[in-house]
Structure formats: C-alpha cells, structure tokens
Amino acid sequence: MRLLVLGTGSMAKSQVSHFKLIDGVEVVGAVDTDSTRLAEFSDHFGIEKRFLALEEAIAWGDFDAATNVTPDRIHHPTTMALIAAGKHVFCEKPLAENYADALEMTTAAETAGVINMVNLTYRNVAPLQRAREMVLAGELGTIKHVEASYLQSWLVSRAWGDWRTESRWLWRLSTGHGSNGVLGDVGIHILDFAAYGAATDIDHVFARLKTFNKAPGGQIGEYLLDANDSFTMSVDFANGALGVIHATRWATGHLNELKLRIYGERGSLEVIHRPNGSQLRGCFGENIETATWADIDVAPVPTNYQRFVEAVATGKQLDPNFRHAANLQKVIDLAIVSEKERRELNLLSEEAGMTPGPEGAGNVEVLPIAV
C-alpha cells in the first residue's frame, strides 16, 4: 500500500511510526501548508515527495490511500477531495465538526466504494476488545449499569507541554479555532469506549458542559478560550441499562486515563487504560459475595493501523468505519443541544433544536449509535 500523509504534526509522527512497521506499507508522500514542518517531518521519515497543498498531491496521484491527520476543521473538505479522487482514507477523530458533515463524508465514501476508517485509538486496547467479547458471550448476563470516564490533567500539569504558551494546545480550548472542547476531542473516545465495550447502543442523553475561566478576559492572544473543559452525561442504553459518562482536562493526578465499568446481573468488568498500560479485571461467581476482583489475562489485538492496511489489501471494510464515527458525532451534537436546552434528548426520535450552533451542533436525523 502506497500511503500519503496529510498533515505532519505530532500525531502524524505517531501514525507513521506505526504504519512503517507494517509489511507492505510504503509512505510515499506528505502534505502540509507549513513548509518548515513538512521538511522536518519528511526528512525524519525519509519521504521524498512533498506537497504544500492536497490538490498538488492528488494531481500527482501516485498513492493508494491517505491518512488524514489535519486539524478537526479540515477533515471534511480534505477527506471529500480524497474520496472524489478514489483514494482510501484513514481519518483522525473526530471525523468532522458536526454530524451533517460526518454523514456527507460517510455517504461519499460508501458510494465511492473506498475503504474508510477513523482512528479511534482506544480500539487498540486489548482489554476493551476482550470485555466486549465477554459481554457478547453473555458472561455478565443482562447489563444493568455502565460507568465510563476519561481523565486528563493537562490544564493543571505541564507533562505534555504548556497550553498557556503553545498554540498546539490553545486551539483545543477555542471554538473559533475549530474545537468542540473536551466533548469533541476526547468525548468521542469515551463514548466509543463505553458503547463498544458494553456492546450496546446509546438511545437517550442528558449532558452538562462546563467552561472554566483560564485567563484574564478568557482569552490568550487570538484564542478565545470558550470551549468546554469538562462534561458529564447520563445516558440510557438500548438494552435498558443506565450509564454515566464524563470527561475533564482538570483531573489532577491523571495524565491520560480511561476507565470503563460494566455491571451485569451475573458479574462485572473493569477496563483501565493509562499511558503505562492497560488492565482488565472481573468479579464473577463466588467472588461476588466478597466483592473480590481478579485480573483477567488478555491476548494482543491488531491495531487500527493494521486493520486499515488489511482492509485496503483485501477490499473488505473493517471497523471503526466512517458511519460509526458519524453516529458518535451525532451523540456529541445532541449533548451540546441538551446542555443548551437543559433537557434529555431521545436519539431515536428527537430532532427539535438540532440547528447549527457555536460549538458545531448540526441538523441531524437522530438514530442510535451502531456498535
């Protein structure tokens, strides 16, 4: 597979490092509007073909697939151009800023018959995959309750850099620069973590979003810091279970932690993922009486990168695809409306209020998430 890299920031470096480890993958070109960044990236990875515009790369055309690692706002126009050129696309999350754009991308990809996948990176967490298998096998019985959290601390810690001075972080705090805040940035991850792990759909949502004051006047330079920093969400799942999902960038002591707890009538599971590793624990059988949790061994799973390469090679679409990511975006859009209107929304039938807003809510046909 001949791969084009669109966008050459820090996430692109991580992606290319993974792709280059896969047999049969050749990174043949890179695109970025910043010539200095493009040169440094291409020199580092030994990429010969370099383009300052996607149109130039498409005109060249000597590639089979592209990984889109541009900022969120750029995903839609660039992916649409790649699809029109008949190229397979691996897109960073979120797929788009709103459901309407995400659905347009999905429809275009499916109509064109190109492989389309979204890099929901925590699908690479083997304990999550194993938890889903156990749920689907009925080992927990009927699922009754789900808890999921995504905790980051980069607004109180400099472990990843200093958001006060670095634009690579500041844009994530500003709706005017294409951010839907923590809800749009990592909310899509924890929604996927919860719905995929519990193997059920979300069909009702009530959300609260909060933006805390972070600078005098709420602004640093050109960046108005108005995107949400924290959210809490109560949800109903299609199987009747209740769920609580939340995320924040103010979680002192948690660099980057995802946690999922799934409670069933016959047992419970807990998935924890941190930068230093992942863990799956369960409480079953006699251990229920003493509330004793035991570690569960988990085998490695293919990464999203490997699945994308396999999909392109075989022509068989694999998950997570554009349609799934679009449905996740639908929940995010409705969460924004829920905050504004202070009411619960039914994803099966609710359409009122789904008009474009400052944080990207779009007018959508409301359906459940397909996992």
mmCIF file of C-alpha atoms in Angstrom:
data_model
loop_
_atom_site.group_PDB
_atom_site.id
_atom_site.type_symbol
_atom_site.label_atom_id
_atom_site.label_comp_id
_atom_site.label_asym_id
_atom_site.label_seq_id
_atom_site.Cartn_x
_atom_site.Cartn_y
_atom_site.Cartn_z
ATOM 1 C CA MET A 1 0.000 0.000 0.000
ATOM 2 C CA ARG A 2 1.355 3.402 -1.018
ATOM 3 C CA LEU A 3 0.385 5.866 1.721
ATOM 4 C CA LEU A 4 0.127 9.652 1.633
ATOM 5 C CA VAL A 5 0.343 11.564 4.929
ATOM 6 C CA LEU A 6 -1.877 14.653 5.079
ATOM 7 C CA GLY A 7 -0.760 16.897 7.944
ATOM 8 C CA THR A 8 2.652 16.477 9.580
ATOM 9 C CA GLY A 9 2.142 17.374 13.248
ATOM 10 C CA SER A 10 2.838 15.269 16.330
ATOM 11 C CA MET A 11 0.015 12.777 15.726
ATOM 12 C CA ALA A 12 1.248 12.218 12.176
ATOM 13 C CA LYS A 13 4.640 11.245 13.584
ATOM 14 C CA SER A 14 2.976 8.683 15.830
ATOM 15 C CA GLN A 15 0.883 7.307 12.974
ATOM 16 C CA VAL A 16 3.743 6.990 10.517
ATOM 17 C CA SER A 17 5.867 5.244 13.138
ATOM 18 C CA HIS A 18 3.140 2.607 13.368
ATOM 19 C CA PHE A 19 2.469 2.331 9.637
ATOM 20 C CA LYS A 20 6.157 1.877 8.793
ATOM 21 C CA LEU A 21 6.269 -1.226 10.997
ATOM 22 C CA ILE A 22 3.672 -2.974 8.827
ATOM 23 C CA ASP A 23 4.893 -5.149 5.965
ATOM 24 C CA GLY A 24 3.850 -3.873 2.562
ATOM 25 C CA VAL A 25 3.299 -0.258 3.569
ATOM 26 C CA GLU A 26 5.336 2.446 1.819
ATOM 27 C CA VAL A 27 4.922 6.072 2.887
ATOM 28 C CA VAL A 28 5.320 7.788 -0.468
ATOM 29 C CA GLY A 29 4.345 11.407 0.154
ATOM 30 C CA ALA A 30 3.499 14.087 2.705
ATOM 31 C CA VAL A 31 1.370 17.245 2.613
ATOM 32 C CA ASP A 32 1.432 20.295 4.877
ATOM 33 C CA THR A 33 0.858 24.023 4.408
ATOM 34 C CA ASP A 34 3.822 24.735 6.713
ATOM 35 C CA SER A 35 6.952 24.212 4.592
ATOM 36 C CA THR A 36 9.325 24.043 7.556
ATOM 37 C CA ARG A 37 7.269 21.440 9.394
ATOM 38 C CA LEU A 38 6.811 19.492 6.163
ATOM 39 C CA ALA A 39 10.555 19.426 5.502
ATOM 40 C CA GLU A 40 11.450 18.350 9.038
ATOM 41 C CA PHE A 41 8.835 15.586 9.018
ATOM 42 C CA SER A 42 9.764 14.301 5.563
ATOM 43 C CA ASP A 43 13.487 14.362 6.325
ATOM 44 C CA HIS A 44 12.909 12.435 9.556
ATOM 45 C CA PHE A 45 10.944 9.660 7.834
ATOM 46 C CA GLY A 46 12.795 9.711 4.527
ATOM 47 C CA ILE A 47 9.782 10.799 2.466
ATOM 48 C CA GLU A 48 10.754 12.066 -0.984
ATOM 49 C CA LYS A 49 7.508 13.568 -2.325
ATOM 50 C CA ARG A 50 6.418 16.745 -0.505
ATOM 51 C CA PHE A 51 3.414 18.948 -1.246
ATOM 52 C CA LEU A 52 2.208 22.264 0.164
ATOM 53 C CA ALA A 53 -1.368 21.602 -0.991
ATOM 54 C CA LEU A 54 -3.513 18.490 -1.194
ATOM 55 C CA GLU A 55 -4.527 19.423 -4.737
ATOM 56 C CA GLU A 56 -0.903 19.027 -5.808
ATOM 57 C CA ALA A 57 -0.692 15.577 -4.243
ATOM 58 C CA ILE A 58 -3.943 14.457 -5.873
ATOM 59 C CA ALA A 59 -2.735 15.739 -9.251
ATOM 60 C CA TRP A 60 0.404 13.615 -8.753
ATOM 61 C CA GLY A 61 -1.814 10.738 -7.664
ATOM 62 C CA ASP A 62 0.784 8.010 -7.160
ATOM 63 C CA PHE A 63 -0.686 6.724 -3.888
ATOM 64 C CA ASP A 64 -3.406 4.240 -2.901
ATOM 65 C CA ALA A 65 -4.523 5.637 0.433
ATOM 66 C CA ALA A 66 -4.132 8.644 2.691
ATOM 67 C CA THR A 67 -4.063 9.172 6.416
ATOM 68 C CA ASN A 68 -5.734 12.473 7.284
ATOM 69 C CA VAL A 69 -4.021 13.977 10.320
ATOM 70 C CA THR A 70 -5.104 17.579 9.793
ATOM 71 C CA PRO A 71 -6.916 19.699 12.444
ATOM 72 C CA ASP A 72 -10.568 18.741 13.050
ATOM 73 C CA ARG A 73 -11.988 21.568 10.933
ATOM 74 C CA ILE A 74 -10.005 20.430 7.887
ATOM 75 C CA HIS A 75 -11.120 16.786 7.965
ATOM 76 C CA HIS A 76 -14.295 17.325 5.946
ATOM 77 C CA PRO A 77 -13.014 19.213 2.865
ATOM 78 C CA THR A 78 -9.790 17.240 2.567
ATOM 79 C CA THR A 79 -11.435 13.841 3.026
ATOM 80 C CA MET A 80 -14.109 14.721 0.471
ATOM 81 C CA ALA A 81 -11.352 15.609 -2.017
ATOM 82 C CA LEU A 82 -9.553 12.321 -1.377
ATOM 83 C CA ILE A 83 -12.745 10.311 -1.792
ATOM 84 C CA ALA A 84 -13.512 12.120 -5.053
ATOM 85 C CA ALA A 85 -10.050 11.051 -6.230
ATOM 86 C CA GLY A 86 -10.859 7.430 -5.406
ATOM 87 C CA LYS A 87 -8.410 7.122 -2.523
ATOM 88 C CA HIS A 88 -8.916 5.041 0.608
ATOM 89 C CA VAL A 89 -8.950 7.221 3.753
ATOM 90 C CA PHE A 90 -7.811 6.694 7.334
ATOM 91 C CA CYS A 91 -9.016 9.786 9.229
ATOM 92 C CA GLU A 92 -8.126 11.033 12.671
ATOM 93 C CA LYS A 93 -11.005 11.506 15.075
ATOM 94 C CA PRO A 94 -13.387 13.232 15.226
ATOM 95 C CA LEU A 95 -14.495 12.516 11.683
ATOM 96 C CA ALA A 96 -15.949 16.033 11.362
ATOM 97 C CA GLU A 97 -17.056 19.017 13.419
ATOM 98 C CA ASN A 98 -20.722 18.038 13.207
ATOM 99 C CA TYR A 99 -22.964 15.175 12.201
ATOM 100 C CA ALA A 100 -24.104 16.736 8.922
ATOM 101 C CA ASP A 101 -20.517 16.900 7.616
ATOM 102 C CA ALA A 102 -19.685 13.464 9.019
ATOM 103 C CA LEU A 103 -22.718 11.943 7.311
ATOM 104 C CA GLU A 104 -21.770 13.576 3.999
ATOM 105 C CA MET A 105 -18.289 12.069 4.269
ATOM 106 C CA THR A 106 -19.764 8.665 5.137
ATOM 107 C CA THR A 107 -22.190 8.674 2.229
ATOM 108 C CA ALA A 108 -19.485 9.787 -0.197
ATOM 109 C CA ALA A 109 -17.075 7.062 0.930
ATOM 110 C CA GLU A 110 -19.687 4.326 0.794
ATOM 111 C CA THR A 111 -20.910 5.453 -2.631
ATOM 112 C CA ALA A 112 -17.356 5.571 -3.977
ATOM 113 C CA GLY A 113 -16.609 2.144 -2.525
ATOM 114 C CA VAL A 114 -13.366 3.260 -0.864
ATOM 115 C CA ILE A 115 -12.115 1.843 2.428
ATOM 116 C CA ASN A 116 -12.878 4.320 5.201
ATOM 117 C CA MET A 117 -11.742 4.131 8.815
ATOM 118 C CA VAL A 118 -11.422 6.512 11.748
ATOM 119 C CA ASN A 119 -8.560 6.316 14.205
ATOM 120 C CA LEU A 120 -10.451 5.723 17.432
ATOM 121 C CA THR A 121 -7.155 4.772 19.021
ATOM 122 C CA TYR A 122 -8.528 3.067 22.104
ATOM 123 C CA ARG A 123 -9.883 0.262 19.962
ATOM 124 C CA ASN A 124 -6.225 -0.804 20.148
ATOM 125 C CA VAL A 125 -6.694 -1.544 23.879
ATOM 126 C CA ALA A 126 -6.830 -5.340 24.123
ATOM 127 C CA PRO A 127 -8.752 -5.398 27.452
ATOM 128 C CA LEU A 128 -11.559 -3.387 25.820
ATOM 129 C CA GLN A 129 -11.823 -5.898 22.985
ATOM 130 C CA ARG A 130 -11.866 -8.791 25.459
ATOM 131 C CA ALA A 131 -14.513 -7.099 27.615
ATOM 132 C CA ARG A 132 -16.779 -6.728 24.587
ATOM 133 C CA GLU A 133 -16.308 -10.406 23.730
ATOM 134 C CA MET A 134 -17.313 -11.414 27.258
ATOM 135 C CA VAL A 135 -20.395 -9.184 27.174
ATOM 136 C CA LEU A 136 -21.486 -10.568 23.798
ATOM 137 C CA ALA A 137 -20.925 -14.122 25.061
ATOM 138 C CA GLY A 138 -23.369 -13.446 27.911
ATOM 139 C CA GLU A 139 -20.808 -13.951 30.673
ATOM 140 C CA LEU A 140 -22.136 -10.934 32.602
ATOM 141 C CA GLY A 141 -25.797 -11.675 31.967
ATOM 142 C CA THR A 142 -28.008 -8.680 31.266
ATOM 143 C CA ILE A 143 -26.090 -5.391 31.566
ATOM 144 C CA LYS A 144 -27.658 -3.081 34.155
ATOM 145 C CA HIS A 145 -25.279 -0.166 34.648
ATOM 146 C CA VAL A 146 -22.238 1.342 32.901
ATOM 147 C CA GLU A 147 -19.683 3.880 34.156
ATOM 148 C CA ALA A 148 -17.096 5.466 31.884
ATOM 149 C CA SER A 149 -14.597 8.275 32.430
ATOM 150 C CA TYR A 150 -11.774 9.960 30.543
ATOM 151 C CA LEU A 151 -9.499 11.930 32.833
ATOM 152 C CA GLN A 152 -6.712 14.253 31.689
ATOM 153 C CA SER A 153 -4.692 16.801 33.639
ATOM 154 C CA TRP A 154 -3.013 18.963 31.009
ATOM 155 C CA LEU A 155 -4.785 22.117 32.223
ATOM 156 C CA VAL A 156 -3.058 21.711 35.598
ATOM 157 C CA SER A 157 0.118 19.911 34.513
ATOM 158 C CA ARG A 158 2.915 20.657 32.057
ATOM 159 C CA ALA A 159 3.685 16.994 31.457
ATOM 160 C CA TRP A 160 2.602 17.308 27.796
ATOM 161 C CA GLY A 161 3.612 20.929 27.314
ATOM 162 C CA ASP A 162 2.309 24.333 28.405
ATOM 163 C CA TRP A 163 -1.094 25.268 26.954
ATOM 164 C CA ARG A 164 -0.617 28.857 28.145
ATOM 165 C CA THR A 165 2.090 29.444 25.559
ATOM 166 C CA GLU A 166 1.772 26.689 22.930
ATOM 167 C CA SER A 167 -0.792 27.085 20.135
ATOM 168 C CA ARG A 168 -0.866 23.318 19.569
ATOM 169 C CA TRP A 169 -2.851 23.171 22.811
ATOM 170 C CA LEU A 170 -4.598 26.550 22.737
ATOM 171 C CA TRP A 171 -6.656 25.748 19.639
ATOM 172 C CA ARG A 172 -8.234 22.869 21.572
ATOM 173 C CA LEU A 173 -9.694 25.420 24.009
ATOM 174 C CA SER A 174 -11.218 27.718 21.375
ATOM 175 C CA THR A 175 -14.417 27.121 19.390
ATOM 176 C CA GLY A 176 -13.295 29.809 16.964
ATOM 177 C CA HIS A 177 -10.334 27.601 16.041
ATOM 178 C CA GLY A 178 -12.447 24.520 15.383
ATOM 179 C CA SER A 179 -12.622 22.911 18.824
ATOM 180 C CA ASN A 180 -15.712 21.347 20.386
ATOM 181 C CA GLY A 181 -13.797 21.200 23.655
ATOM 182 C CA VAL A 182 -13.225 18.114 25.744
ATOM 183 C CA LEU A 183 -16.573 16.757 24.490
ATOM 184 C CA GLY A 184 -15.484 16.819 20.855
ATOM 185 C CA ASP A 185 -11.826 15.988 21.469
ATOM 186 C CA VAL A 186 -11.848 13.075 23.915
ATOM 187 C CA GLY A 187 -15.597 12.705 24.385
ATOM 188 C CA ILE A 188 -15.756 10.741 21.153
ATOM 189 C CA HIS A 189 -13.187 8.318 22.598
ATOM 190 C CA ILE A 190 -15.017 7.670 25.855
ATOM 191 C CA LEU A 191 -18.393 7.374 24.119
ATOM 192 C CA ASP A 192 -16.874 4.728 21.861
ATOM 193 C CA PHE A 193 -15.135 3.085 24.823
ATOM 194 C CA ALA A 194 -18.438 2.793 26.684
ATOM 195 C CA ALA A 195 -20.788 1.778 23.850
ATOM 196 C CA TYR A 196 -18.305 -0.582 22.178
ATOM 197 C CA GLY A 197 -17.172 -2.217 25.416
ATOM 198 C CA ALA A 198 -20.710 -2.690 26.719
ATOM 199 C CA ALA A 199 -21.837 -3.871 23.261
ATOM 200 C CA THR A 200 -24.996 -1.788 23.227
ATOM 201 C CA ASP A 201 -26.340 1.452 21.757
ATOM 202 C CA ILE A 202 -26.960 4.831 23.374
ATOM 203 C CA ASP A 203 -30.532 5.977 22.815
ATOM 204 C CA HIS A 204 -31.077 8.823 25.346
ATOM 205 C CA VAL A 205 -28.684 11.506 26.518
ATOM 206 C CA PHE A 206 -28.676 14.339 29.033
ATOM 207 C CA ALA A 207 -25.440 16.334 29.224
ATOM 208 C CA ARG A 208 -23.890 19.212 31.130
ATOM 209 C CA LEU A 209 -20.877 21.084 29.751
ATOM 210 C CA LYS A 210 -18.643 23.485 31.672
ATOM 211 C CA THR A 211 -16.051 26.023 30.573
ATOM 212 C CA PHE A 212 -13.895 27.350 33.403
ATOM 213 C CA ASN A 213 -12.103 30.683 33.377
ATOM 214 C CA LYS A 214 -8.459 30.072 32.487
ATOM 215 C CA ALA A 215 -7.034 33.504 31.648
ATOM 216 C CA PRO A 216 -7.829 37.210 32.166
ATOM 217 C CA GLY A 217 -10.793 38.011 29.957
ATOM 218 C CA GLY A 218 -10.981 34.361 28.922
ATOM 219 C CA GLN A 219 -8.527 34.927 26.075
ATOM 220 C CA ILE A 220 -4.859 34.406 25.200
ATOM 221 C CA GLY A 221 -3.768 36.288 22.082
ATOM 222 C CA GLU A 222 -6.081 35.352 19.211
ATOM 223 C CA TYR A 223 -7.538 32.403 21.142
ATOM 224 C CA LEU A 224 -10.870 32.945 22.912
ATOM 225 C CA LEU A 225 -10.897 30.134 25.497
ATOM 226 C CA ASP A 226 -14.596 29.314 25.252
ATOM 227 C CA ALA A 227 -14.608 25.557 24.521
ATOM 228 C CA ASN A 228 -15.840 23.214 27.259
ATOM 229 C CA ASP A 229 -13.255 21.797 29.684
ATOM 230 C CA SER A 230 -15.475 19.211 31.399
ATOM 231 C CA PHE A 231 -18.665 17.323 30.671
ATOM 232 C CA THR A 232 -20.950 14.926 32.473
ATOM 233 C CA MET A 233 -23.502 12.819 30.657
ATOM 234 C CA SER A 234 -26.246 10.476 31.809
ATOM 235 C CA VAL A 235 -27.394 8.051 29.139
ATOM 236 C CA ASP A 236 -29.856 5.244 28.559
ATOM 237 C CA PHE A 237 -28.637 2.269 26.562
ATOM 238 C CA ALA A 238 -30.757 0.340 24.099
ATOM 239 C CA ASN A 239 -30.586 -2.798 26.269
ATOM 240 C CA GLY A 240 -32.196 -0.941 29.202
ATOM 241 C CA ALA A 241 -29.017 -0.208 31.155
ATOM 242 C CA LEU A 242 -28.272 3.205 32.614
ATOM 243 C CA GLY A 243 -24.919 4.872 32.112
ATOM 244 C CA VAL A 244 -22.811 7.725 33.434
ATOM 245 C CA ILE A 245 -20.075 9.117 31.178
ATOM 246 C CA HIS A 246 -17.795 12.030 31.990
ATOM 247 C CA ALA A 247 -14.508 13.629 30.993
ATOM 248 C CA THR A 248 -12.361 16.550 32.075
ATOM 249 C CA ARG A 249 -8.991 18.190 31.495
ATOM 250 C CA TRP A 250 -8.810 19.235 35.164
ATOM 251 C CA ALA A 251 -8.205 15.756 36.627
ATOM 252 C CA THR A 252 -5.118 16.452 38.716
ATOM 253 C CA GLY A 253 -3.075 13.276 39.087
ATOM 254 C CA HIS A 254 -4.417 11.607 35.921
ATOM 255 C CA LEU A 255 -2.278 12.248 32.852
ATOM 256 C CA ASN A 256 -4.486 10.280 30.453
ATOM 257 C CA GLU A 257 -6.774 7.647 31.940
ATOM 258 C CA LEU A 258 -9.805 5.874 30.501
ATOM 259 C CA LYS A 259 -11.928 3.696 32.752
ATOM 260 C CA LEU A 260 -14.966 1.572 31.972
ATOM 261 C CA ARG A 261 -17.031 -0.441 34.434
ATOM 262 C CA ILE A 262 -19.764 -2.741 33.184
ATOM 263 C CA TYR A 263 -22.164 -4.181 35.758
ATOM 264 C CA GLY A 264 -24.285 -7.207 34.847
ATOM 265 C CA GLU A 265 -26.640 -9.492 36.729
ATOM 266 C CA ARG A 266 -24.043 -12.307 36.792
ATOM 267 C CA GLY A 267 -20.791 -10.363 37.039
ATOM 268 C CA SER A 268 -18.886 -7.156 36.411
ATOM 269 C CA LEU A 269 -15.886 -5.999 34.406
ATOM 270 C CA GLU A 270 -13.485 -3.086 34.742
ATOM 271 C CA VAL A 271 -11.208 -1.836 31.954
ATOM 272 C CA ILE A 272 -8.495 0.688 32.843
ATOM 273 C CA HIS A 273 -6.142 2.225 30.305
ATOM 274 C CA ARG A 274 -3.264 4.524 31.257
ATOM 275 C CA PRO A 275 -0.095 5.602 29.405
ATOM 276 C CA ASN A 276 1.871 2.857 31.165
ATOM 277 C CA GLY A 277 -0.500 0.045 30.269
ATOM 278 C CA SER A 278 -3.967 -1.488 30.360
ATOM 279 C CA GLN A 279 -5.804 -3.836 32.687
ATOM 280 C CA LEU A 280 -8.962 -5.952 32.695
ATOM 281 C CA ARG A 281 -10.482 -7.109 35.980
ATOM 282 C CA GLY A 282 -13.636 -9.031 36.725
ATOM 283 C CA CYS A 283 -15.872 -10.030 39.607
ATOM 284 C CA PHE A 284 -17.710 -13.312 38.992
ATOM 285 C CA GLY A 285 -19.016 -16.410 40.728
ATOM 286 C CA GLU A 286 -18.106 -16.831 44.386
ATOM 287 C CA ASN A 287 -16.145 -13.561 44.262
ATOM 288 C CA ILE A 288 -19.436 -11.659 44.013
ATOM 289 C CA GLU A 289 -20.169 -12.491 47.665
ATOM 290 C CA THR A 290 -16.891 -10.954 48.854
ATOM 291 C CA ALA A 291 -16.648 -8.227 46.197
ATOM 292 C CA THR A 292 -13.291 -9.647 45.122
ATOM 293 C CA TRP A 293 -11.915 -8.545 41.767
ATOM 294 C CA ALA A 294 -9.442 -10.674 39.805
ATOM 295 C CA ASP A 295 -7.195 -9.830 36.861
ATOM 296 C CA ILE A 296 -8.143 -11.360 33.511
ATOM 297 C CA ASP A 297 -5.452 -12.308 31.007
ATOM 298 C CA VAL A 298 -5.830 -10.716 27.589
ATOM 299 C CA ALA A 299 -4.214 -11.585 24.242
ATOM 300 C CA PRO A 300 -2.867 -8.853 21.919
ATOM 301 C CA VAL A 301 -5.173 -7.462 19.224
ATOM 302 C CA PRO A 302 -4.470 -5.884 15.816
ATOM 303 C CA THR A 303 -4.164 -2.093 15.839
ATOM 304 C CA ASN A 304 -6.324 0.278 13.816
ATOM 305 C CA TYR A 305 -3.317 0.791 11.548
ATOM 306 C CA GLN A 306 -3.028 -2.927 10.866
ATOM 307 C CA ARG A 307 -6.780 -3.235 10.288
ATOM 308 C CA PHE A 308 -6.717 -0.375 7.782
ATOM 309 C CA VAL A 309 -3.872 -1.940 5.829
ATOM 310 C CA GLU A 310 -5.681 -5.284 5.860
ATOM 311 C CA ALA A 311 -8.895 -3.638 4.665
ATOM 312 C CA VAL A 312 -7.144 -1.935 1.748
ATOM 313 C CA ALA A 313 -5.352 -5.151 0.816
ATOM 314 C CA THR A 314 -8.496 -7.316 0.910
ATOM 315 C CA GLY A 315 -11.078 -4.742 -0.161
ATOM 316 C CA LYS A 316 -13.177 -5.693 2.871
ATOM 317 C CA GLN A 317 -14.383 -2.788 5.021
ATOM 318 C CA LEU A 318 -13.397 -3.112 8.708
ATOM 319 C CA ASP A 319 -14.244 -1.150 11.862
ATOM 320 C CA PRO A 320 -14.203 1.523 13.127
ATOM 321 C CA ASN A 321 -15.637 2.986 9.924
ATOM 322 C CA PHE A 322 -16.937 6.430 8.994
ATOM 323 C CA ARG A 323 -20.569 5.557 9.712
ATOM 324 C CA HIS A 324 -19.778 4.556 13.282
ATOM 325 C CA ALA A 325 -17.789 7.739 13.840
ATOM 326 C CA ALA A 326 -20.615 9.801 12.339
ATOM 327 C CA ASN A 327 -23.058 8.241 14.793
ATOM 328 C CA LEU A 328 -20.721 9.133 17.652
ATOM 329 C CA GLN A 329 -20.685 12.703 16.361
ATOM 330 C CA LYS A 330 -24.471 12.638 16.459
ATOM 331 C CA VAL A 331 -24.374 11.972 20.202
ATOM 332 C CA ILE A 332 -21.896 14.829 20.675
ATOM 333 C CA ASP A 333 -24.106 17.222 18.713
ATOM 334 C CA LEU A 334 -27.127 16.244 20.786
ATOM 335 C CA ALA A 335 -25.149 16.613 24.016
ATOM 336 C CA ILE A 336 -24.486 20.247 23.065
ATOM 337 C CA VAL A 337 -28.193 20.795 22.432
ATOM 338 C CA SER A 338 -29.029 19.046 25.706
ATOM 339 C CA GLU A 339 -26.796 21.472 27.593
ATOM 340 C CA LYS A 340 -28.378 24.481 25.914
ATOM 341 C CA GLU A 341 -31.955 23.335 26.426
ATOM 342 C CA ARG A 342 -31.434 21.606 29.794
ATOM 343 C CA ARG A 343 -33.399 18.556 28.756
ATOM 344 C CA GLU A 344 -32.955 14.909 27.916
ATOM 345 C CA LEU A 345 -32.877 14.033 24.219
ATOM 346 C CA ASN A 346 -34.036 10.800 22.610
ATOM 347 C CA LEU A 347 -31.638 9.714 19.887
ATOM 348 C CA LEU A 348 -34.341 7.551 18.318
ATOM 349 C CA SER A 349 -36.788 10.333 17.564
ATOM 350 C CA GLU A 350 -35.580 13.724 18.824
ATOM 351 C CA GLU A 351 -34.877 16.338 16.152
ATOM 352 C CA ALA A 352 -36.019 19.569 17.785
ATOM 353 C CA GLY A 353 -33.243 22.029 18.437
ATOM 354 C CA MET A 354 -30.707 20.436 16.106
ATOM 355 C CA THR A 355 -29.703 23.653 14.407
ATOM 356 C CA PRO A 356 -26.145 24.847 13.829
ATOM 357 C CA GLY A 357 -24.606 26.376 16.952
ATOM 358 C CA PRO A 358 -21.326 27.952 18.018
ATOM 359 C CA GLU A 359 -19.852 24.606 19.020
ATOM 360 C CA GLY A 360 -20.758 22.783 15.830
ATOM 361 C CA ALA A 361 -24.137 21.149 16.515
ATOM 362 C CA GLY A 362 -25.707 20.271 13.173
ATOM 363 C CA ASN A 363 -29.190 19.499 11.896
ATOM 364 C CA VAL A 364 -29.363 15.712 12.020
ATOM 365 C CA GLU A 365 -31.619 12.731 11.621
ATOM 366 C CA VAL A 366 -31.433 11.199 15.080
ATOM 367 C CA LEU A 367 -30.726 7.473 15.342
ATOM 368 C CA PRO A 368 -28.939 5.259 17.876
ATOM 369 C CA ILE A 369 -25.219 4.549 17.767
ATOM 370 C CA ALA A 370 -24.429 1.372 15.878
ATOM 371 C CA VAL A 371 -21.712 -0.586 17.654
#
